[in-house]
Short mmCIF file of C-alpha atoms in Angstrom, two decimals:
data_model
loop_
_atom_site.label_atom_id
_atom_site.label_comp_id
_atom_site.label_asym_id
_atom_site.label_seq_id
_atom_site.Cartn_x
_atom_site.Cartn_y
_atom_site.Cartn_z
CA MET A 555 -178.26 -26.39 -21.80
CA ARG A 556 -175.50 -28.51 -20.22
CA SER A 557 -174.05 -29.20 -23.60
CA ARG A 558 -173.89 -25.51 -24.39
CA LEU A 559 -172.16 -24.62 -21.13
CA PHE A 560 -169.56 -27.30 -21.78
CA SER A 561 -168.81 -25.90 -25.17
CA ILE A 562 -168.41 -22.40 -23.74
CA ALA A 563 -166.10 -23.74 -21.07
CA VAL A 564 -163.93 -25.58 -23.62
CA ALA A 565 -163.81 -22.52 -25.80
CA GLY A 566 -162.81 -20.35 -22.84
CA CYS A 567 -160.08 -22.73 -21.79
CA ALA A 568 -158.72 -22.84 -25.30
CA ALA A 569 -158.64 -19.06 -25.33
CA LEU A 570 -156.79 -18.99 -22.06
CA VAL A 571 -154.28 -21.54 -23.29
CA LEU A 572 -153.65 -19.57 -26.42
CA ALA A 573 -153.30 -16.34 -24.43
CA GLY A 574 -150.82 -17.94 -22.01
CA CYS A 575 -148.71 -19.33 -24.82
CA GLY A 576 -148.63 -16.07 -26.61
CA SER A 577 -147.59 -14.23 -23.47
CA SER A 578 -144.73 -16.68 -22.82
CA THR A 579 -143.47 -16.32 -26.38
CA ALA A 580 -143.54 -12.53 -26.15
CA ASP A 581 -141.33 -12.49 -23.03
CA GLU A 582 -138.51 -14.55 -24.58
CA PRO A 583 -135.89 -12.77 -26.62
CA PRO A 584 -135.83 -13.61 -30.28
CA ALA A 585 -133.71 -16.65 -31.05
CA GLU A 586 -131.74 -14.84 -33.70
CA THR A 587 -130.92 -11.91 -31.38
CA SER A 588 -129.67 -14.24 -28.63
CA ALA A 589 -127.52 -16.18 -31.04
CA THR A 590 -126.05 -13.00 -32.46
CA ALA A 591 -125.20 -11.67 -29.01
CA SER A 592 -123.57 -14.92 -27.87
CA SER A 593 -121.52 -15.35 -31.03
CA ALA A 594 -120.10 -11.80 -31.13
CA ALA A 595 -116.36 -12.06 -30.38
CA PRO A 596 -114.65 -9.41 -28.28
CA PRO A 597 -112.57 -7.00 -30.32
CA ALA A 598 -109.02 -8.21 -30.91
CA THR A 599 -106.37 -6.44 -28.88
CA THR A 600 -103.16 -5.65 -30.74
CA THR A 601 -100.05 -4.73 -28.80
CA GLU A 602 -97.22 -3.08 -30.71
CA GLN A 603 -93.76 -3.01 -29.15
CA ALA A 604 -91.83 0.11 -29.92
CA ALA A 605 -88.39 -0.73 -31.26
CA ALA A 606 -85.58 0.36 -28.99
CA PRO A 607 -83.74 3.29 -30.48
CA THR A 608 -80.39 2.35 -31.96
CA THR A 609 -77.54 4.41 -30.63
CA THR A 610 -74.00 4.37 -31.88
CA SER A 611 -71.31 5.50 -29.53
CA GLU A 612 -67.59 5.58 -30.24
CA LEU A 613 -65.30 4.17 -27.62
CA PRO A 614 -62.95 6.78 -26.25
CA GLN A 615 -59.46 6.51 -27.71
CA THR A 616 -56.87 5.75 -25.13
CA THR A 617 -53.56 7.54 -25.25
CA THR A 618 -50.48 6.14 -23.56
CA PRO A 619 -48.96 8.77 -21.29
CA PRO A 620 -45.53 9.89 -22.48
CA GLU A 621 -43.87 8.47 -19.39
CA LEU A 622 -45.28 5.01 -20.21
CA THR A 623 -44.37 5.09 -23.88
CA PRO A 624 -41.47 2.71 -24.48
CA SER A 625 -38.49 4.57 -25.76
CA ALA A 626 -36.32 3.41 -28.61
CA PRO A 627 -33.41 1.25 -27.48
CA THR A 628 -30.18 3.13 -26.95
CA THR A 629 -27.41 2.08 -29.30
CA THR A 630 -23.93 2.17 -27.89
CA LEU A 631 -20.86 2.56 -30.03
CA VAL A 632 -19.27 -0.40 -28.32
CA ASP A 633 -21.14 -2.89 -30.47
CA VAL A 634 -20.35 -6.54 -30.90
CA GLU A 635 -19.14 -5.79 -34.44
CA TYR A 636 -16.12 -3.95 -32.99
CA GLU A 637 -15.11 -6.73 -30.58
CA ARG A 638 -12.90 -9.64 -31.65
CA ASN A 639 -11.10 -11.92 -29.18
CA GLU A 640 -11.12 -9.40 -26.30
CA SER A 641 -9.90 -6.62 -28.63
CA TYR A 642 -11.83 -3.86 -30.38
CA TYR A 643 -11.25 -2.97 -34.02
CA PHE A 644 -12.60 -0.09 -36.12
CA ALA A 645 -11.76 2.01 -39.17
CA SER A 646 -11.45 5.78 -39.46
CA PRO A 647 -14.54 7.45 -40.93
CA ASP A 648 -12.89 7.82 -44.36
CA GLY A 649 -11.47 4.28 -44.29
CA THR A 650 -7.84 5.47 -44.46
CA PHE A 651 -6.81 3.88 -41.16
CA GLN A 652 -7.49 0.52 -39.55
CA CYS A 653 -7.43 1.00 -35.79
CA GLY A 654 -7.83 -1.02 -32.64
CA ILE A 655 -7.70 -1.19 -28.87
CA VAL A 656 -5.99 -4.55 -28.51
CA ARG A 657 -5.11 -6.89 -25.72
CA LEU A 658 -1.71 -8.52 -26.28
CA PRO A 659 -0.06 -11.23 -24.15
CA SER A 660 2.10 -8.74 -22.23
CA ARG A 661 0.22 -5.43 -22.54
CA THR A 662 -2.71 -3.51 -24.03
CA GLU A 663 -2.40 -0.67 -26.52
CA ALA A 664 -4.35 1.48 -28.94
CA GLY A 665 -3.14 2.29 -32.42
CA CYS A 666 -3.91 2.93 -36.08
CA GLU A 667 -2.29 1.71 -39.31
CA GLY A 668 -2.26 3.64 -42.59
CA VAL A 669 -0.34 6.15 -44.62
CA THR A 670 0.35 9.45 -42.88
CA ASP A 671 2.71 12.34 -43.48
CA PRO A 672 5.14 13.49 -42.24
CA VAL A 673 6.97 10.42 -40.85
CA PRO A 674 10.00 10.81 -38.57
CA PRO A 675 13.30 9.19 -39.59
CA ARG A 676 13.58 5.45 -39.18
CA PRO A 677 15.41 4.49 -35.98
CA GLU A 678 18.39 2.20 -36.32
CA SER A 679 16.68 -0.43 -34.23
CA CYS A 680 13.87 -0.88 -36.79
CA VAL A 681 14.73 -3.35 -39.54
CA VAL A 682 11.15 -3.96 -40.77
CA ASN A 683 8.28 -1.69 -41.81
CA TRP A 684 8.38 1.81 -40.43
CA GLY A 685 6.00 4.71 -40.37
CA HIS A 686 2.83 2.79 -41.35
CA GLY A 687 1.40 2.79 -37.83
CA ILE A 688 1.14 4.92 -34.71
CA ARG A 689 0.22 3.79 -31.19
CA VAL A 690 0.04 4.48 -27.43
CA GLN A 691 0.83 1.79 -24.84
CA ASP A 692 0.41 1.21 -21.11
CA THR A 693 3.32 3.54 -20.40
CA GLY A 694 5.06 6.32 -22.33
CA PRO A 695 3.91 8.81 -24.96
CA GLY A 696 2.46 8.00 -28.36
CA GLU A 697 4.93 6.73 -30.98
CA PHE A 698 5.29 5.39 -34.50
CA VAL A 699 5.26 1.63 -34.91
CA CYS A 700 8.00 -0.61 -36.26
CA SER A 701 6.27 -3.82 -37.30
CA GLY A 702 6.60 -6.73 -39.67
CA GLY A 703 2.87 -6.87 -40.45
CA PRO A 704 -0.60 -5.63 -39.55
CA VAL A 705 -1.19 -5.08 -35.85
CA TYR A 706 -4.55 -3.26 -35.73
CA LEU A 707 -6.33 -5.08 -38.52
CA SER A 708 -9.15 -7.34 -37.32
CA PRO A 709 -8.55 -11.08 -37.82
CA GLU A 710 -11.72 -11.06 -39.89
CA GLY A 711 -10.56 -8.31 -42.24
CA ALA A 712 -11.60 -4.68 -42.64
CA SER A 713 -13.49 -3.33 -39.62
CA PRO A 714 -16.60 -1.09 -39.60
CA ALA A 715 -15.96 2.65 -39.46
CA LEU A 716 -16.35 4.53 -36.21
CA PRO A 717 -18.64 7.43 -37.31
CA PRO A 718 -17.37 11.04 -37.02
CA GLY A 719 -17.90 12.44 -33.54
CA SER A 720 -18.03 8.97 -31.97
CA THR A 721 -16.06 7.61 -29.04
CA LEU A 722 -14.98 4.05 -28.23
CA SER A 723 -13.70 3.40 -24.70
CA GLU A 724 -12.34 -0.04 -23.81
CA LEU A 725 -9.45 -1.67 -21.90
CA GLY A 726 -8.33 1.63 -20.39
CA TYR A 727 -8.13 3.53 -23.70
CA THR A 728 -10.43 5.99 -25.42
CA CYS A 729 -10.49 6.59 -29.19
CA SER A 730 -12.57 9.29 -30.86
CA THR A 731 -13.06 10.38 -34.46
CA THR A 732 -13.73 13.42 -36.57
CA ALA A 733 -14.35 13.43 -40.30
CA ILE A 734 -10.59 13.57 -40.99
CA ASP A 735 -8.67 12.09 -38.04
CA VAL A 736 -8.55 9.63 -35.14
CA THR A 737 -7.32 10.37 -31.61
CA CYS A 738 -6.52 7.63 -29.07
CA THR A 739 -5.55 8.27 -25.44
CA ASN A 740 -4.44 6.16 -22.49
CA ASP A 741 -7.06 6.93 -19.83
CA THR A 742 -4.54 6.65 -17.00
CA THR A 743 -1.47 8.44 -18.36
CA GLY A 744 -3.14 10.91 -20.71
CA HIS A 745 -0.61 10.05 -23.45
CA GLY A 746 -1.73 9.33 -26.96
CA PHE A 747 -1.76 10.40 -30.60
CA THR A 748 -3.81 12.01 -33.34
CA VAL A 749 -3.38 10.76 -36.89
CA ALA A 750 -4.73 11.84 -40.30
CA SER A 751 -3.59 11.39 -43.89
CA SER A 752 -1.65 14.64 -44.01
CA SER A 753 -0.90 15.20 -40.32
CA ASN A 754 -0.08 13.42 -37.10
CA GLU A 755 0.81 14.20 -33.51
CA THR A 756 2.06 12.20 -30.55
CA PHE A 757 1.78 13.38 -26.96
#
C-alpha cells in the first residue's frame, strides 16, 4: 500500500513538473520572433538638398555724364612748328608766299616773300632785290621790301602752311589767311598789308 502511494506521488510530481515547464515555455516569445524584432533596422532617412536656383543678372552699364567726359584737346594755331628762335614762320595756304612774324636785333616786323603783281617802281635807294617781299614794321604803313636775300624764310627751310581762315598772333602782330591771300597787321598801329599772286595792298 505504501509502495503504491509513493508511486502515485512520484507520478503526480512529474506531472506537475511537466505542466510547470510547459507553462513557462508558452509565456516566452518565440526565439525567432525576438531575434527578428531586434535585428530589424530603422528605415533609412534620405535628405535631399534642393539646388539653389541659378540667376544671371547683368550689371548696369554706367554712363559718364557729359560734363565729366574729357573733351578733345584744343589745338592752337600757334604751334611749336611755327616758332623758330623767337620768330614765327608760316607759308600761305597755296604755298606761294613764305611769311613770318620775326624778331630782329632792332625791331620786330611781319612780312611775306613771293611773286606778286603789280609792283611799284624801284626806289633809287634800293640797289638789291626789289618787289619780292612786302612787310609792316613797328611804325609806319605797309611797304615793299628791298633786300639782298630771304627775310621771312625759316632757317630750317620751307614752313608749314597756315590753313585758310586761320590767324596767327605773336609779337604784337596778327596774320590771317584766306585761300588766296595773306593779311598781316601791326596790332598797335593798325597798319599792314594784304598780298596775293595777282594783287596786293598796303595800308
